[in-house]
mmCIF file of C-alpha atoms in Angstrom:
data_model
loop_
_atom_site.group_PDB
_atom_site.id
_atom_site.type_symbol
_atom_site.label_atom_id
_atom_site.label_comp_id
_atom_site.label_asym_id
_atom_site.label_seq_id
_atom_site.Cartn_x
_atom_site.Cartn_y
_atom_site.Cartn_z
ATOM 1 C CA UNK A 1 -48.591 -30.907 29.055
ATOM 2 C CA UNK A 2 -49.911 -28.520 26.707
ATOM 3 C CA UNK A 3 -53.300 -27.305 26.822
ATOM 4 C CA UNK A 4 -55.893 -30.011 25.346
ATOM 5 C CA UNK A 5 -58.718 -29.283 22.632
ATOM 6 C CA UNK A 6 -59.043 -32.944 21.118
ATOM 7 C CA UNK A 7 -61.065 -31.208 18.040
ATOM 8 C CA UNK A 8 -57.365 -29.733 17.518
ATOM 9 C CA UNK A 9 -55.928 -32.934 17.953
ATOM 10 C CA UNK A 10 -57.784 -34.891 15.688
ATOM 11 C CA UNK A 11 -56.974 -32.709 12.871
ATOM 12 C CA UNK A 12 -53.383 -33.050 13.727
ATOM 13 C CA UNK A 13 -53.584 -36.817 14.229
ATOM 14 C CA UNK A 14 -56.536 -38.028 11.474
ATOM 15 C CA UNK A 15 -55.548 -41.615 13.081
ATOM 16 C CA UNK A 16 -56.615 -41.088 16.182
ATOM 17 C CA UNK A 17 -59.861 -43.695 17.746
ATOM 18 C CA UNK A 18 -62.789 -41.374 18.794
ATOM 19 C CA UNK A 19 -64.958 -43.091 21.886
ATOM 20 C CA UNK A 20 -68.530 -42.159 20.781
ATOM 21 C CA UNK A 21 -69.725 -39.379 22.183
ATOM 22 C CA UNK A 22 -71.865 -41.007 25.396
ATOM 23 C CA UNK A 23 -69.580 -39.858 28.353
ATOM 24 C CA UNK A 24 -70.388 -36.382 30.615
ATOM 25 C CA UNK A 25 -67.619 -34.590 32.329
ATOM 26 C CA UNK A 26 -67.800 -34.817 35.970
ATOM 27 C CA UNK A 27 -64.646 -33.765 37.387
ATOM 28 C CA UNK A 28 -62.816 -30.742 38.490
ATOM 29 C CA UNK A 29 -60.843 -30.672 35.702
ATOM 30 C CA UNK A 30 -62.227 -30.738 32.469
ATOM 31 C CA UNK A 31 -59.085 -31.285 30.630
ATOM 32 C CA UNK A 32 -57.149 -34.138 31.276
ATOM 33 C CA UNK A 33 -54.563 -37.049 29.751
ATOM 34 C CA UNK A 34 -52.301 -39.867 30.346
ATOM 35 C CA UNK A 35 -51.308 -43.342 29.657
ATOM 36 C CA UNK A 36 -54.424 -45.798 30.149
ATOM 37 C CA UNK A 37 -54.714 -48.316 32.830
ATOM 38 C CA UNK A 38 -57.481 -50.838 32.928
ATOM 39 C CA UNK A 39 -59.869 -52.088 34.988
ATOM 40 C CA UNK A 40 -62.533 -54.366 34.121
ATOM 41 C CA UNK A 41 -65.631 -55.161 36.497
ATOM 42 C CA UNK A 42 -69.161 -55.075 36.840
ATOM 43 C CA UNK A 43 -71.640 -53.765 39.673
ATOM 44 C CA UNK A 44 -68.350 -54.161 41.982
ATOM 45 C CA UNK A 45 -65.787 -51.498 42.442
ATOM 46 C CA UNK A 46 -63.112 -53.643 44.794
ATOM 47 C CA UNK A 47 -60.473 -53.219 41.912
ATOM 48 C CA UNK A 48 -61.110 -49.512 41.292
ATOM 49 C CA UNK A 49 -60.661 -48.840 44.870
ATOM 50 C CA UNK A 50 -57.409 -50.757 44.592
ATOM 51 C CA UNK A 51 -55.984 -49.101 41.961
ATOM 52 C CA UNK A 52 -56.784 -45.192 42.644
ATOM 53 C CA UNK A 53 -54.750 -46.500 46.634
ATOM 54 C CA UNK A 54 -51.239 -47.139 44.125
ATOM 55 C CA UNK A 55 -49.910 -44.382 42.663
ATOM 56 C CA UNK A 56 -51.510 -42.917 39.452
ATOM 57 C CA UNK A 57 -48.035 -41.221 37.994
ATOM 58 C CA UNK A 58 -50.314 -38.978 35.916
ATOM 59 C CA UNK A 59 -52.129 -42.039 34.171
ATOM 60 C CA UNK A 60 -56.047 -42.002 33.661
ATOM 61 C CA UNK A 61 -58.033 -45.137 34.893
ATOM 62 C CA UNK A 62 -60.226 -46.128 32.246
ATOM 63 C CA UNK A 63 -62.786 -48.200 34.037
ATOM 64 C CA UNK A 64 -64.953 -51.096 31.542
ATOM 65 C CA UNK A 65 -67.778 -51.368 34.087
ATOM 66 C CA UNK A 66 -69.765 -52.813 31.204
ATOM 67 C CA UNK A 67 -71.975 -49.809 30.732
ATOM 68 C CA UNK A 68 -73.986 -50.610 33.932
ATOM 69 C CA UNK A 69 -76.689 -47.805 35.120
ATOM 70 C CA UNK A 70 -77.698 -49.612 38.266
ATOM 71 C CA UNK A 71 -74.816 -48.403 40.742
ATOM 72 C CA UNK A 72 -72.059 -46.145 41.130
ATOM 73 C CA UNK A 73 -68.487 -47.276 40.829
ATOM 74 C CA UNK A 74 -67.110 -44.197 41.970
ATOM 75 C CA UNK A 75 -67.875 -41.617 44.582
ATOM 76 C CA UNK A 76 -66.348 -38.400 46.126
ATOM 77 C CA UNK A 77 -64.107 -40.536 48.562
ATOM 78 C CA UNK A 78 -62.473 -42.934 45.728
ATOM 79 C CA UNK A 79 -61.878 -39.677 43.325
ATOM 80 C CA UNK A 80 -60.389 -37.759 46.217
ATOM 81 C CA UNK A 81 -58.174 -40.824 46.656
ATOM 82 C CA UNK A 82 -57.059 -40.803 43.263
ATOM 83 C CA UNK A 83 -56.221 -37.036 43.001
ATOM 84 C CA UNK A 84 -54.320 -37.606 45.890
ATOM 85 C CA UNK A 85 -52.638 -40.617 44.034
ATOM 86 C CA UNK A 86 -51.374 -38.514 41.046
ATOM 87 C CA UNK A 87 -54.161 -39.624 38.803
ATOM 88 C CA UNK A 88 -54.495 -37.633 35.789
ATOM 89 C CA UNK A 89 -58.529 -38.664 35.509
ATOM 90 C CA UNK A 90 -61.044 -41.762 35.311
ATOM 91 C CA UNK A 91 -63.118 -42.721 32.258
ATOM 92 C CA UNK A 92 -65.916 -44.593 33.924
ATOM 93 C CA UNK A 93 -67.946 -47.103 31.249
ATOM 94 C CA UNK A 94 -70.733 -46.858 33.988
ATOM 95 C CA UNK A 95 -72.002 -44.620 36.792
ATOM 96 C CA UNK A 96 -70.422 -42.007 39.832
ATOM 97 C CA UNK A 97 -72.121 -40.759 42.534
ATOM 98 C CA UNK A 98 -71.421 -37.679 44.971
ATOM 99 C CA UNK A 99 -71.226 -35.841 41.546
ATOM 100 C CA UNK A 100 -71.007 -31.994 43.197
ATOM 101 C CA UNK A 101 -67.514 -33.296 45.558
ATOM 102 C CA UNK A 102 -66.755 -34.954 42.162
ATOM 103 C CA UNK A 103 -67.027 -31.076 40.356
ATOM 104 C CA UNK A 104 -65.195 -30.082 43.146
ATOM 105 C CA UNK A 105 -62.159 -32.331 43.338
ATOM 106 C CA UNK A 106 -58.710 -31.866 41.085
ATOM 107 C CA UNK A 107 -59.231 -35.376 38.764
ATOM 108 C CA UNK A 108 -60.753 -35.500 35.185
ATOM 109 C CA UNK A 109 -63.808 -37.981 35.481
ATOM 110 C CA UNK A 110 -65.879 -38.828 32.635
ATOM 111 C CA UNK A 111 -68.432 -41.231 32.854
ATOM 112 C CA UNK A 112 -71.879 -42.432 31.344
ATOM 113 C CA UNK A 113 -74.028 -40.879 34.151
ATOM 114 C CA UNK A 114 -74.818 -40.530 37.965
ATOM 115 C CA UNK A 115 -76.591 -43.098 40.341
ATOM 116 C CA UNK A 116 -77.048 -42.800 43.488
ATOM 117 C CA UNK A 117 -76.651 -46.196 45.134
ATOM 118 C CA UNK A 118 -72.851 -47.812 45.665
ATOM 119 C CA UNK A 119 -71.662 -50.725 44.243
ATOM 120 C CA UNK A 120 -70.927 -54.132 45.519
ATOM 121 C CA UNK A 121 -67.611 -55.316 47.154
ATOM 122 C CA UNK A 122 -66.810 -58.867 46.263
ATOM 123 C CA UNK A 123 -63.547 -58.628 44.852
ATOM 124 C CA UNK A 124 -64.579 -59.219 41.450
ATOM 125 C CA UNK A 125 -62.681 -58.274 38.146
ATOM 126 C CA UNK A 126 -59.697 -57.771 35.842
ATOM 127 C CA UNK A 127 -56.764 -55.315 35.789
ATOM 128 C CA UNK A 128 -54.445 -54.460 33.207
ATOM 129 C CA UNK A 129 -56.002 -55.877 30.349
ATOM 130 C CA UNK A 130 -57.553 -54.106 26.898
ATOM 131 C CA UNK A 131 -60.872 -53.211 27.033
ATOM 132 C CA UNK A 132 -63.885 -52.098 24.416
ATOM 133 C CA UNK A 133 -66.409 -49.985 24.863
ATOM 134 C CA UNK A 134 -68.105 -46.661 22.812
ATOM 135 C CA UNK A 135 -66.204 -48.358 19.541
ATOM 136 C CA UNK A 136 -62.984 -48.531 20.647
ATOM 137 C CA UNK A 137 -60.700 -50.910 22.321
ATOM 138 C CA UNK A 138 -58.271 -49.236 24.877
ATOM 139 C CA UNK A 139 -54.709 -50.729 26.189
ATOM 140 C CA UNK A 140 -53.049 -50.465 28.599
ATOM 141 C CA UNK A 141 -49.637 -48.003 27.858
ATOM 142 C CA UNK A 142 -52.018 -45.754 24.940
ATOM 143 C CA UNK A 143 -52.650 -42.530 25.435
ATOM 144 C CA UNK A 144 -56.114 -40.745 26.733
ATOM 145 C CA UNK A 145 -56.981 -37.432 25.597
ATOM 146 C CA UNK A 146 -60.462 -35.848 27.074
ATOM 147 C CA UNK A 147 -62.226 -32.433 27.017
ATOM 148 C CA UNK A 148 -65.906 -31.370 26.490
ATOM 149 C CA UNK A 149 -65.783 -32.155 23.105
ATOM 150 C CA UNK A 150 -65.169 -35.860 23.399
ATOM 151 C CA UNK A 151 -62.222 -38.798 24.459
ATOM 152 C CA UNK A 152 -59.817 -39.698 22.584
ATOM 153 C CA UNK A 153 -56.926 -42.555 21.925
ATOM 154 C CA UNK A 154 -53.509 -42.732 20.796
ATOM 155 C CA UNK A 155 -51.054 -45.327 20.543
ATOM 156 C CA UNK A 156 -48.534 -43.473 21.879
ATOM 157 C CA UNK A 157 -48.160 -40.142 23.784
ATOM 158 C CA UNK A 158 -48.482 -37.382 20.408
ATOM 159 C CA UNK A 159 -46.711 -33.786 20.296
ATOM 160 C CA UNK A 160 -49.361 -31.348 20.935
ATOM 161 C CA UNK A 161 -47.354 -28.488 20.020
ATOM 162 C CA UNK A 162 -47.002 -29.557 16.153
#
């Protein structure tokens, strides 16, 4: 994939959905993209730890964990799983933890800040399924686009060489 500068791409592509700009960069790579899978949950990470186990196929997990601050719903040991999965990054709608293994490990991770304490494992939640946060509503099958400058959603997977 070419190299990603979504300030460039949003001239290209004037249709593009911007998320508003409330997400940090956290991962080893700063760059990433893919087609979105969901997850929806809240204060319990069972179904993120489920999905970064399957394989990622370059995809980025975009993660509704309704813009909680009280836990993490990721951690060094679930990102390392998921860069090991194939997954292109994670766009957390909550908190991570671990964040200096997280700076250290090949994955994209955005997310709304760091917290300490780990989440609970009930089993709770929803996969595969559009979700809305930062003023936009992301599907399942459209296409992520992040760098320092912001996140951003297509439809469909857009030439970057145009």
């Amino acid at each position: 994939m070419s190299h990603i500068v979504t300030p460039d791409i949003c001239d290209a592509y004037p249709e593009v959905q911007v998320l508003e700009p409330i997400f940090v960069n956290f991962g080893g790579h700063e760059t990433f993209a893919g087609p979105i899978r969901t997850v929806k949950c809240f204060e319990d990470n069972s179904l993120v730890k489920q999905a970064v186990a399957e394989p990622g196929d370059g995809a980025v997990l975009v993660v509704d964990a309704g813009g909680s601050t009280r836990c993490a719903m990721l951690g060094d040991m679930l990102a390392e799983q998921a860069a090991g999965h194939g997954w292109a990054g994670v766009v957390m709608y909550g908190c991570v933890r671990d964040v200096d293994v997280l700076a250290e490990t090949e994955l994209g991770i955005q997310a709304l800040g760091a917290h300490p304490r780990k989440s609970e494992k009930r089993g709770e939640g929803q996969r595969d399924l559009p979700v809305s946060f930062a003023g936009v509503t992301l599907s399942p099958g459209q296409w992520l686009y992040a760098d320092n400058n912001g996140i951003l959603v297509a439809d469909e997977q857009l030439d970057l060489e145009r």
